[in-house]
mmCIF file of N, CA and C in Angstrom:
data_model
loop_
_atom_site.group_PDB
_atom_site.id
_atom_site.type_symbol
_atom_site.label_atom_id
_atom_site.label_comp_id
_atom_site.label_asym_id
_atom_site.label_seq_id
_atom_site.Cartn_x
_atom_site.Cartn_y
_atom_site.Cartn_z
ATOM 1 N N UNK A 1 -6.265 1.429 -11.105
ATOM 2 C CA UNK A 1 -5.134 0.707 -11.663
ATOM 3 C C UNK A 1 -4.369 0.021 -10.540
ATOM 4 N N UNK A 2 -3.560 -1.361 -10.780
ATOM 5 C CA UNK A 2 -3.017 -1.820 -10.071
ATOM 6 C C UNK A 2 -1.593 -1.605 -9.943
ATOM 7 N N UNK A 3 -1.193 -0.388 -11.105
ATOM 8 C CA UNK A 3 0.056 -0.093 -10.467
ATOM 9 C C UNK A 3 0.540 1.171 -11.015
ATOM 10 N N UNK A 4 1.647 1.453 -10.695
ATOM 11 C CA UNK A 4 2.177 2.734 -10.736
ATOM 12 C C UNK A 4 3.493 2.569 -10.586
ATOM 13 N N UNK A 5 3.927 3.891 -11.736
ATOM 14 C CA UNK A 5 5.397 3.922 -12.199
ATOM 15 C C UNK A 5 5.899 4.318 -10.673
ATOM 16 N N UNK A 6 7.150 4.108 -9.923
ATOM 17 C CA UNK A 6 8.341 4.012 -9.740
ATOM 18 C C UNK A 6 9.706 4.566 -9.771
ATOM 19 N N UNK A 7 9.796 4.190 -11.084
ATOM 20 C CA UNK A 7 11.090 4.829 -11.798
ATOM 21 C C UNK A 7 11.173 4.535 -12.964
ATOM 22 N N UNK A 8 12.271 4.278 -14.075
ATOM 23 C CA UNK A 8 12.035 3.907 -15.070
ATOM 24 C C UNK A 8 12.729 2.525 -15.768
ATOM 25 N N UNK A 9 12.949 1.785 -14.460
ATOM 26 C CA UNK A 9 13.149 0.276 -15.036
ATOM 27 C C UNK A 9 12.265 -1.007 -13.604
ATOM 28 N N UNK A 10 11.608 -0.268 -13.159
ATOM 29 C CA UNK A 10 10.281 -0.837 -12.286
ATOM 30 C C UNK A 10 9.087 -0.336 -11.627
ATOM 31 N N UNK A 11 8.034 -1.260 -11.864
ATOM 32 C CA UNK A 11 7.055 -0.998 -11.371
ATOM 33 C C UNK A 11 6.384 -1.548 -9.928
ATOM 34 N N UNK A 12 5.418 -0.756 -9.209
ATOM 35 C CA UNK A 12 5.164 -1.187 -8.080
ATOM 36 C C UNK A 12 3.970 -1.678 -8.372
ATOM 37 N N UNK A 13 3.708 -3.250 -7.931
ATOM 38 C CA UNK A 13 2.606 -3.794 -7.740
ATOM 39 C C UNK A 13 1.741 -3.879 -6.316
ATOM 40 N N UNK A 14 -0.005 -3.776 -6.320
ATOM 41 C CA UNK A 14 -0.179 -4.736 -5.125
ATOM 42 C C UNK A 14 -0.434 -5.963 -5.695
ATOM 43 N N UNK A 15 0.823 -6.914 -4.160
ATOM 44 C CA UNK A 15 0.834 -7.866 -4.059
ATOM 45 C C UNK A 15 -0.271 -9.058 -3.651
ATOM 46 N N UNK A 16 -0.992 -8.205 -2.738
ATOM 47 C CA UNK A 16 -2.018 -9.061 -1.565
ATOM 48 C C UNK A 16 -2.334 -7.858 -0.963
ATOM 49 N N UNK A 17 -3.988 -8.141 -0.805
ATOM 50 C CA UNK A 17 -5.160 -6.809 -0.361
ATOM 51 C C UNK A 17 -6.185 -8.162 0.672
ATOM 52 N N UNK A 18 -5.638 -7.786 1.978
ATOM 53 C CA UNK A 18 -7.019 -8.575 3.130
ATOM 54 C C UNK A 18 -7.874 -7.251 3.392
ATOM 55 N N UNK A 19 -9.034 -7.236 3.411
ATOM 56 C CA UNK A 19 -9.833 -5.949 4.164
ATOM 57 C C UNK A 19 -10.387 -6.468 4.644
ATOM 58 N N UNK A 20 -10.830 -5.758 5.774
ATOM 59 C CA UNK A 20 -11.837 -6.288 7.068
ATOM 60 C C UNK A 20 -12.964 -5.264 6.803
ATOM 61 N N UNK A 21 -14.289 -5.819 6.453
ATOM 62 C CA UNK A 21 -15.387 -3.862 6.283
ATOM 63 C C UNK A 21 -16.394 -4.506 7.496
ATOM 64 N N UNK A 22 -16.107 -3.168 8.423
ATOM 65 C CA UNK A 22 -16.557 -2.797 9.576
ATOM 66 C C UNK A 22 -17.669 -2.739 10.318
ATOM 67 N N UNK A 23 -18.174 -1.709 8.904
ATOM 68 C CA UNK A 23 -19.080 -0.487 8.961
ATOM 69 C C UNK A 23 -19.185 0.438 7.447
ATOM 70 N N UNK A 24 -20.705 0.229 7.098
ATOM 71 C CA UNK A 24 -20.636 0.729 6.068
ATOM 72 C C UNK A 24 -20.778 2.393 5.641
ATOM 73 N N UNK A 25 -20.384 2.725 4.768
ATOM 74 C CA UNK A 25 -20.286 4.181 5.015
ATOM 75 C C UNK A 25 -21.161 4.392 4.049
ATOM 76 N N UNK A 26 -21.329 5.748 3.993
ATOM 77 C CA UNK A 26 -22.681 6.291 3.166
ATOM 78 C C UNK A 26 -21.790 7.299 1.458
ATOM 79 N N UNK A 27 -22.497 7.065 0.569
ATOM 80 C CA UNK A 27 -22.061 8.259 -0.562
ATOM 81 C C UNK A 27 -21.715 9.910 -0.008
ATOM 82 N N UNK A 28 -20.709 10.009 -0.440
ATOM 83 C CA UNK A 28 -20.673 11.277 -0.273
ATOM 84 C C UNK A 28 -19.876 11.272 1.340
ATOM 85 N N UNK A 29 -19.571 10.315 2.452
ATOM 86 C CA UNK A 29 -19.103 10.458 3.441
ATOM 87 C C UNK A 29 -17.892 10.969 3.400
ATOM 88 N N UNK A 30 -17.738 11.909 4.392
ATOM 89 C CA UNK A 30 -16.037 12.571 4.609
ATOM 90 C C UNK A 30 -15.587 11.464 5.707
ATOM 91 N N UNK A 31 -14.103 10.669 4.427
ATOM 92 C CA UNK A 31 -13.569 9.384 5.163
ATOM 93 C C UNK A 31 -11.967 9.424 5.193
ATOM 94 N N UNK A 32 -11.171 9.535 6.443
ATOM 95 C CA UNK A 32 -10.180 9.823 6.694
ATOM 96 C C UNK A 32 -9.594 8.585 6.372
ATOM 97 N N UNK A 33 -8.267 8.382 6.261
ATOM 98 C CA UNK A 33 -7.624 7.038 5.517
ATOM 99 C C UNK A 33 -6.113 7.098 6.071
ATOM 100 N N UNK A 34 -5.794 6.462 7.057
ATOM 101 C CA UNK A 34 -4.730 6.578 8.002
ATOM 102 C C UNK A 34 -3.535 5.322 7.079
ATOM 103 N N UNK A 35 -2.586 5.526 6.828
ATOM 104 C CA UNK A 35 -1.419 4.537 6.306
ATOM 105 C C UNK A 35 -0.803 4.416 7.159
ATOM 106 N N UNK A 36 0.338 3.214 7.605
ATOM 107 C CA UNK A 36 1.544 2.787 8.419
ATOM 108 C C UNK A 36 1.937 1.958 7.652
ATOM 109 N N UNK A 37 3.412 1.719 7.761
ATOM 110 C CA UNK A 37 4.137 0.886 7.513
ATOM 111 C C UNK A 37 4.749 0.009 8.770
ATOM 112 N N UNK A 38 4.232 -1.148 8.153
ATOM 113 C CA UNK A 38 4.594 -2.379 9.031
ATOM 114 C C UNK A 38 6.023 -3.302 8.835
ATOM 115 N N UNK A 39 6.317 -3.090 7.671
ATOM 116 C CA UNK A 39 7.935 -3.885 7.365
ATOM 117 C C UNK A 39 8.158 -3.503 6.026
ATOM 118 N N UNK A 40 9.347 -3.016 6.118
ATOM 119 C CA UNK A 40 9.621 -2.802 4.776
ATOM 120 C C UNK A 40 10.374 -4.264 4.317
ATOM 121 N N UNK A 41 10.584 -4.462 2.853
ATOM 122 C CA UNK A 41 11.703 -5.956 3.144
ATOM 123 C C UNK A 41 12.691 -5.664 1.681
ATOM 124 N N UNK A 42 13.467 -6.348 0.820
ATOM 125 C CA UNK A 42 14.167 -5.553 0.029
ATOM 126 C C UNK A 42 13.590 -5.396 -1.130
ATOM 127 N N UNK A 43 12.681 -6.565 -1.705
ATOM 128 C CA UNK A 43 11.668 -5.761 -2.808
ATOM 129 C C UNK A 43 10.190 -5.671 -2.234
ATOM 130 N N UNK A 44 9.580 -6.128 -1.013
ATOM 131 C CA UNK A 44 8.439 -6.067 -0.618
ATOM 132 C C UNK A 44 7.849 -4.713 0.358
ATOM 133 N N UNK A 45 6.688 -4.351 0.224
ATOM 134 C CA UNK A 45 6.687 -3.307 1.377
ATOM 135 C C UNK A 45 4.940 -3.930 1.689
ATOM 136 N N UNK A 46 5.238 -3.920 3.588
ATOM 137 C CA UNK A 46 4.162 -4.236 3.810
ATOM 138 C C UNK A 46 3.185 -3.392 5.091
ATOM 139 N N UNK A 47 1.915 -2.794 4.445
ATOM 140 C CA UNK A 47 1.149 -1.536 5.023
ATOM 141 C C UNK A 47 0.296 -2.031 5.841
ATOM 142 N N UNK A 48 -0.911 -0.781 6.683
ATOM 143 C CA UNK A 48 -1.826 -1.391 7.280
ATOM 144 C C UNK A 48 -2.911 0.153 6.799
ATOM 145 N N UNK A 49 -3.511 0.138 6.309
ATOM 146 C CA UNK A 49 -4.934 1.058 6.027
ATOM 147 C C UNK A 49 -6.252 0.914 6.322
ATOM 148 N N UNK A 50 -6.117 2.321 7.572
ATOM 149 C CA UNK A 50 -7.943 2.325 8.278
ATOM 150 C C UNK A 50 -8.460 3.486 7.491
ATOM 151 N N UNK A 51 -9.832 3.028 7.420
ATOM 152 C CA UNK A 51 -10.875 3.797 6.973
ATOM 153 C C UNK A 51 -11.578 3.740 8.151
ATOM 154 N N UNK A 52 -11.300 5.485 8.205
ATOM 155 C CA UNK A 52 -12.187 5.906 9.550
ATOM 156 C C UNK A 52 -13.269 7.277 9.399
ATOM 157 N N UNK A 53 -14.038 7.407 10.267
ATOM 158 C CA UNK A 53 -14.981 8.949 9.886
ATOM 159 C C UNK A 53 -15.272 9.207 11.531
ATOM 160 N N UNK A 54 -14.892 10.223 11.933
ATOM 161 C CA UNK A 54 -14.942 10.850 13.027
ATOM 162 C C UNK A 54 -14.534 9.834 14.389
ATOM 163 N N UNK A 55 -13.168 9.279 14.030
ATOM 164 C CA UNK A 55 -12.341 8.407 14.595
ATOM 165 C C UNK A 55 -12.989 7.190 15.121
ATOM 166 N N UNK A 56 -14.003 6.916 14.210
ATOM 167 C CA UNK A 56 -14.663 5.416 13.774
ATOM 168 C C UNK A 56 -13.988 4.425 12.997
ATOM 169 N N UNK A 57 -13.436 3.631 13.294
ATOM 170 C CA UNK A 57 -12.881 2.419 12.131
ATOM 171 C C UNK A 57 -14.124 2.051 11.636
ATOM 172 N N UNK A 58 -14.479 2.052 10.296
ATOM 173 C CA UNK A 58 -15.123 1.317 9.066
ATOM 174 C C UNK A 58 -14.129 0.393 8.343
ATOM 175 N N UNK A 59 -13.153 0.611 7.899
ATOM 176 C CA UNK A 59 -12.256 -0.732 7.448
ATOM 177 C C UNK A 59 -10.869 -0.301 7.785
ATOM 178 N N UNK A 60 -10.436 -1.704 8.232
ATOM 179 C CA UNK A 60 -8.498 -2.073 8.080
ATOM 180 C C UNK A 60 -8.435 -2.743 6.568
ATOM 181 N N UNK A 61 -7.323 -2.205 6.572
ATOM 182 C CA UNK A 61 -6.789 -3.526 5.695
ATOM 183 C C UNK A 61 -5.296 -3.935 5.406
ATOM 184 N N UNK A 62 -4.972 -4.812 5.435
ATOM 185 C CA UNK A 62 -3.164 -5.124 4.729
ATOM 186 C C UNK A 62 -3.124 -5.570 3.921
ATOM 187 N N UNK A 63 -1.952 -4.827 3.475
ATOM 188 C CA UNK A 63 -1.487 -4.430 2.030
ATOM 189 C C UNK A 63 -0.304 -4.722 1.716
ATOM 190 N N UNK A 64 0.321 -5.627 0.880
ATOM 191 C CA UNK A 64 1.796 -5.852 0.515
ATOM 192 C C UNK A 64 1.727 -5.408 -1.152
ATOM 193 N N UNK A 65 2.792 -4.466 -1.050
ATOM 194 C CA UNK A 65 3.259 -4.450 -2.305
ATOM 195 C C UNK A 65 4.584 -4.773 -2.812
ATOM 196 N N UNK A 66 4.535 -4.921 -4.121
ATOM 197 C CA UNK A 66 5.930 -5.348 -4.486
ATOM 198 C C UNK A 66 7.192 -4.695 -5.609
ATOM 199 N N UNK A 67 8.215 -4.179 -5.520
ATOM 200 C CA UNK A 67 8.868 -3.820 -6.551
ATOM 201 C C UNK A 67 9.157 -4.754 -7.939
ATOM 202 N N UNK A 68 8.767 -4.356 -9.192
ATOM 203 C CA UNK A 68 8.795 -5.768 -9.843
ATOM 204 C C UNK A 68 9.743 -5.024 -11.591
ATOM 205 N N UNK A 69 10.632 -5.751 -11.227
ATOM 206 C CA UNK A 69 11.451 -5.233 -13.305
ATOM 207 C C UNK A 69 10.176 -5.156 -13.831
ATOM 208 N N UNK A 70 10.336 -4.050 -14.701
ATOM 209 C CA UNK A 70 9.379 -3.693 -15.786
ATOM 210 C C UNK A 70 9.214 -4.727 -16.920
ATOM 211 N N UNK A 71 10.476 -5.054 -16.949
ATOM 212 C CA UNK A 71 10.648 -5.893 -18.500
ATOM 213 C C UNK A 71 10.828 -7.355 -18.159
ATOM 214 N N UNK A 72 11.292 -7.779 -16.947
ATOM 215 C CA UNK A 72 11.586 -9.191 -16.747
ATOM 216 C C UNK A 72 10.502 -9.489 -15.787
ATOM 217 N N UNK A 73 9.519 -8.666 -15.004
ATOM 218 C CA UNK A 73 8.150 -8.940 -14.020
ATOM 219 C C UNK A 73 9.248 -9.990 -12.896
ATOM 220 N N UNK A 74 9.883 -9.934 -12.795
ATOM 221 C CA UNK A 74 11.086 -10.019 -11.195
ATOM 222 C C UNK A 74 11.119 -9.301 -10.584
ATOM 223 N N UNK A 75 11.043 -9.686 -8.741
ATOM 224 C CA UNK A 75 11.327 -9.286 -8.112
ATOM 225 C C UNK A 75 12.385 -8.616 -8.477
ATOM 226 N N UNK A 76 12.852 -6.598 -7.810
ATOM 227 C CA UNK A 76 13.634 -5.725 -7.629
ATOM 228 C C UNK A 76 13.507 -5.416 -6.586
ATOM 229 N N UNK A 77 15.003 -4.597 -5.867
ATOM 230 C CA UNK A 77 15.097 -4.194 -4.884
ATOM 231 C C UNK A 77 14.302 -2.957 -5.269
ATOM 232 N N UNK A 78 13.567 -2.484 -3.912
ATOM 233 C CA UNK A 78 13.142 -0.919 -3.976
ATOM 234 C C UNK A 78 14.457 -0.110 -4.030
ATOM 235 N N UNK A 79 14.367 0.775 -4.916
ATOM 236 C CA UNK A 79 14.959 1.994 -4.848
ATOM 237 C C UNK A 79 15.842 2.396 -3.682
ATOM 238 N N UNK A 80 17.014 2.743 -3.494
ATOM 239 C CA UNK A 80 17.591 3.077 -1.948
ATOM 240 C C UNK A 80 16.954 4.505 -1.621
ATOM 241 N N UNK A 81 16.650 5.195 -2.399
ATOM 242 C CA UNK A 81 15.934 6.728 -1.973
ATOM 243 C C UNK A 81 14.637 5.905 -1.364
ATOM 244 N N UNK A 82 14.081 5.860 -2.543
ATOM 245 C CA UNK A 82 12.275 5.036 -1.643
ATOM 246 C C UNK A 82 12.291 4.669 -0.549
ATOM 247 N N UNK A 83 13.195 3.634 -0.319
ATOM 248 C CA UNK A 83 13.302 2.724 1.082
ATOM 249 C C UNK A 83 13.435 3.921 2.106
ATOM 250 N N UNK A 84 14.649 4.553 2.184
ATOM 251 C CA UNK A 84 14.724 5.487 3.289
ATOM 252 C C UNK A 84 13.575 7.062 3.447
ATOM 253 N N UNK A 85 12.794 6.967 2.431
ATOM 254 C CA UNK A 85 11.780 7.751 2.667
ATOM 255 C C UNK A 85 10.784 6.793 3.279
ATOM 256 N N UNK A 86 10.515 5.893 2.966
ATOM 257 C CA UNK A 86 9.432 5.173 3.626
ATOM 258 C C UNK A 86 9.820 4.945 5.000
ATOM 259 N N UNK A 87 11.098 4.404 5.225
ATOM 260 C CA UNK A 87 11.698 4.076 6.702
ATOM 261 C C UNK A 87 11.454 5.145 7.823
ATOM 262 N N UNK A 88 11.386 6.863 7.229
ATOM 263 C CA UNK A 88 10.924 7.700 8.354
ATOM 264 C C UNK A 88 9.596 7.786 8.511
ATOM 265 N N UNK A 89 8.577 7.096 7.707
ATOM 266 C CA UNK A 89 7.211 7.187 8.231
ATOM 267 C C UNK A 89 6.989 6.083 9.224
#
């Protein structure tokens, strides 16, 4: 699915997905999946995700997502709790 509840007057979309694939991995591979946050902004949040296996990069990728009204699909500010949980990672 492309998104997930939030709260209960918005939803989080992804915005924009670039992946870079590396290296291909096999079925069944044990694949570690590292997140950072690169900028948060007031309804945007924008990530960076490696897919790695025994501290091999197989894929990056960036990731923007977006806070969006449920009912009007507008830009919303993120949440002030959200924001400052994300801000200590």
């Amino acid at each position: 699915s492309t998104q997930s509840r939030s709260s209960a007057a918005s939803d989080v979309y992804k915005r924009q997905v670039n992946i870079d694939y590396k290296k291909a991995a096999q079925f069944n591979d044990a694949l570690d999946i590292e997140t950072s946050v690169d900028n948060i902004g007031a309804s945007k949040v924008d990530l960076t995700q490696n897919i790695m296996k025994n501290s091999e990069l197989y894929t990056s990728a960036k990731v923007s997502i977006a806070c969006i009204h449920s009912e009007t699909f507008k830009p919303q500010r993120i949440p002030k709790l959200i924001k400052q949980q994300m801000e200590t990672l």
